[in-house]
Each structure stands twice: as C-alpha cells, then as structure tokens.
Coordinates of C-alpha atoms in Angstrom, one line a residue:
M1 CA 109.0 87.0 86.6
G2 CA 111.7 89.5 87.6
S3 CA 115.3 89.1 86.9
A4 CA 117.3 86.9 89.2
P5 CA 120.4 88.3 90.9
V6 CA 123.7 87.4 89.3
P7 CA 126.0 86.1 92.0
T8 CA 129.7 86.7 92.0
G9 CA 131.9 83.7 91.2
D10 CA 132.8 83.3 94.9
E11 CA 129.1 83.4 95.9
L12 CA 128.1 81.0 93.2
L13 CA 130.7 78.5 94.4
K14 CA 129.4 78.8 97.9
I15 CA 125.8 78.3 96.7
L16 CA 126.5 75.3 94.5
G17 CA 128.8 73.8 97.1
A18 CA 126.1 74.1 99.7
L19 CA 123.5 72.5 97.5
G20 CA 125.9 69.8 96.3
N21 CA 125.1 67.5 99.3
P22 CA 122.0 65.3 99.7
H23 CA 121.6 66.2 103.4
R24 CA 121.6 69.9 102.7
M25 CA 119.1 69.5 99.9
R26 CA 116.8 67.6 102.3
I27 CA 117.2 70.3 104.9
I28 CA 116.1 72.9 102.3
Q29 CA 113.2 70.6 101.5
A30 CA 112.2 70.3 105.1
L31 CA 112.4 74.0 105.7
T32 CA 110.3 75.0 102.7
G33 CA 107.3 73.9 104.9
G34 CA 108.2 76.5 107.4
R35 CA 110.8 77.3 110.0
N36 CA 111.9 74.7 112.4
Y37 CA 114.2 74.3 115.4
V38 CA 117.3 72.2 115.3
S39 CA 116.2 69.3 117.6
R40 CA 113.0 68.7 115.7
L41 CA 114.7 69.1 112.3
A42 CA 117.3 66.5 113.3
R43 CA 114.6 64.1 114.4
D44 CA 112.6 64.7 111.2
L45 CA 115.6 64.1 109.0
G46 CA 117.1 61.3 111.0
I47 CA 120.5 62.8 111.5
S48 CA 122.5 63.9 114.6
R49 CA 122.3 67.4 115.8
P50 CA 126.1 68.0 115.3
L51 CA 125.9 66.8 111.7
L52 CA 122.8 69.0 111.2
H53 CA 124.6 72.0 112.6
M54 CA 127.5 71.5 110.2
H55 CA 125.2 71.4 107.3
L56 CA 123.1 74.3 108.5
Q57 CA 126.3 76.4 108.9
R58 CA 127.2 75.7 105.3
L59 CA 123.7 76.6 104.1
E60 CA 123.7 79.8 106.2
A61 CA 127.1 80.8 104.9
A62 CA 125.8 80.5 101.3
G63 CA 122.8 82.7 102.2
L64 CA 120.2 79.9 101.7
V65 CA 118.9 79.7 105.2
V66 CA 118.9 82.0 108.2
G67 CA 119.0 81.1 111.9
S68 CA 117.7 82.9 114.9
L69 CA 118.0 82.1 118.6
E70 CA 114.8 82.3 120.6
L71 CA 113.8 81.4 124.2
S72 CA 111.0 78.9 124.7
E73 CA 108.3 79.5 127.3
D74 CA 110.3 77.5 129.8
G75 CA 113.4 79.6 129.2
K76 CA 115.3 77.1 127.1
A77 CA 117.3 78.5 124.2
M78 CA 116.1 77.2 120.8
K79 CA 117.7 77.8 117.4
F80 CA 115.2 78.1 114.6
F81 CA 116.1 78.0 110.9
E82 CA 114.2 79.0 107.9
V83 CA 114.8 79.2 104.2
T84 CA 115.6 82.6 102.8
P85 CA 113.8 83.4 99.5
F86 CA 116.2 82.9 96.7
V87 CA 116.2 82.6 92.9
Y88 CA 119.2 81.9 90.8
R89 CA 119.1 81.5 87.1
L90 CA 122.0 79.4 85.7
T91 CA 122.8 80.2 82.1
P92 CA 126.1 79.9 80.3
E93 CA 126.2 83.7 80.4
A94 CA 125.6 83.9 84.1
I95 CA 128.3 81.3 84.8
A96 CA 130.7 83.1 82.5
A97 CA 130.1 86.4 84.4
A98 CA 130.6 84.6 87.7
A99 CA 133.8 83.0 86.5
A100 CA 135.1 86.3 85.4
S101 CA 134.6 87.7 88.9
L102 CA 136.3 84.8 90.8
T103 CA 138.9 85.9 93.3
E104 CA 142.0 83.9 94.1
A105 CA 140.5 83.1 97.5
G106 CA 137.2 81.9 96.0
A107 CA 139.0 79.8 93.3
A108 CA 141.2 78.1 96.0
A109 CA 138.2 77.6 98.3
E110 CA 136.7 74.8 96.3
P111 CA 135.9 72.2 99.0
A112 CA 137.0 68.6 98.8
P113 CA 134.3 66.0 98.4
E114 CA 132.5 65.5 101.7
A115 CA 132.2 61.7 102.0
T116 CA 132.7 62.1 105.8
P117 CA 133.5 65.1 108.0
R118 CA 137.2 65.2 108.8
S119 CA 136.7 64.5 112.5
R120 CA 134.9 61.3 111.7
R121 CA 137.2 59.9 109.0
R122 CA 138.8 56.6 109.9
R123 CA 142.6 56.5 110.0
A124 CA 144.5 53.5 108.7
P125 CA 145.7 51.4 111.6
E126 CA 149.2 52.2 112.8
P127 CA 151.7 49.5 111.9
D128 CA 153.2 47.5 114.8
P129 CA 156.4 49.1 116.1
P130 CA 159.6 47.5 114.7
A131 CA 161.4 44.9 116.9
A132 CA 164.4 46.2 118.9
A133 CA 167.6 46.4 116.9
E134 CA 170.0 43.6 117.4
G135 CA 172.9 45.7 118.2
P136 CA 174.2 49.2 118.4
G137 CA 174.2 51.0 115.1
T138 CA 171.9 48.4 113.5
A139 CA 168.9 49.8 111.7
P140 CA 165.5 48.2 112.5
P141 CA 164.1 46.1 109.7
D142 CA 161.8 47.8 107.2
P143 CA 158.4 46.0 106.9
V144 CA 158.2 47.0 103.3
R145 CA 161.7 45.8 102.4
P146 CA 162.5 42.6 104.3
D147 CA 166.3 43.0 103.6
A148 CA 166.3 46.5 105.1
G149 CA 168.5 46.9 108.1
Q150 CA 171.0 44.5 106.5
P151 CA 174.1 46.0 105.0
D152 CA 173.8 46.7 101.3
D153 CA 176.1 44.9 98.9
A154 CA 178.0 48.2 98.6
D155 CA 178.6 48.1 102.4
R156 CA 179.9 44.6 102.4
P157 CA 183.6 44.0 101.9
D158 CA 184.4 42.7 98.5
P159 CA 186.4 39.4 98.7
A160 CA 188.6 40.5 95.8
D161 CA 189.5 43.6 97.7
A162 CA 190.4 41.6 100.7
A163 CA 192.7 39.3 98.6
R164 CA 194.4 42.3 97.0
A165 CA 195.0 43.9 100.4
K166 CA 196.5 40.6 101.7
R167 CA 198.9 40.4 98.6
S168 CA 200.1 44.0 99.1
V169 CA 200.9 43.4 102.7
N170 CA 202.6 39.9 102.1
P171 CA 204.6 40.0 98.9

C-alpha cells in the first residue's frame, strides 16, 4: 500500500466537515456503486434534490466527489456525480502536521453544526405588537417587565420634597 497524501490543515477540515454528516456519508456509499445522476440519487436516498445538491456541493468542495454535466439522448441536461478515489490516513502525526499548516481563514471556517440549513430554520414567532400608548410621551408597556412604561420611583415626586417646597414658599 502506497503512502496516503497528507492534506493541509484547511483541506483536512473540509474533508472531515464534509464527512461529518450522515446524508453525505450515505451519498458516498451510494456513489461507490458507480456514478449516478442527481434525480435518481435523490430518489434512491429519499431526499429532495435541493438538499442533495447542497450536500454534493460540500462533498465536491472537499474533493471527495466530482460532477459532470451531460446531455441525455432526448437533449435533457443531467448532472452526474461520482466518487473520486481518495485515501487519507489519520494518525496523530498527520493531524499535527495538518494543524501546523492551518491558515487563519481555515481555522475560522469551521462550520456550525448543521441541524437544519439556514434557509429552513424556524424562527421564533414574533411577539404581538404593544398596545398603543395611552398618551403623548408615554412609553409602551414592556411584556417582560409589567411595570415598564410606568414612571420609575426616581421619576415620581417625593412627598417630602413637595412638603419642603411648600414650607419654603409659605413661611
């Protein structure tokens, strides 16, 4: 067995990131049987074509698969993908060498966990808009603080101050 290429740190992050998803591992598994076109691959794997394309792009960027556009006999464009031959040997020394070659861009490019693609993530429902203020200059109530919108104790006149002011005016 020949020696496996030693990827740079940035390449290793792309490779491991690409393989760090069950869908992408299944895509590699399906393509080890031979090249396939996107529509059939999506049906075989039971995932949508847009989702499959996203995963294939990630695998292609890591150099694990390669795609080619071909015309069918009826003139329809079909994108075929196949696995590129690869062998990576992960040893502590290989990882140390890869880590030593990391660039700032590669170190910062570590992706967030992919529970759901960003475009498909659910947003929290927007809170209902606050009721109209009761008068000019009145702040709307804050749903987190029920007393918000009311003058703070510091804004309220102190009864002792009012009594002192009255005494100084009327001796």
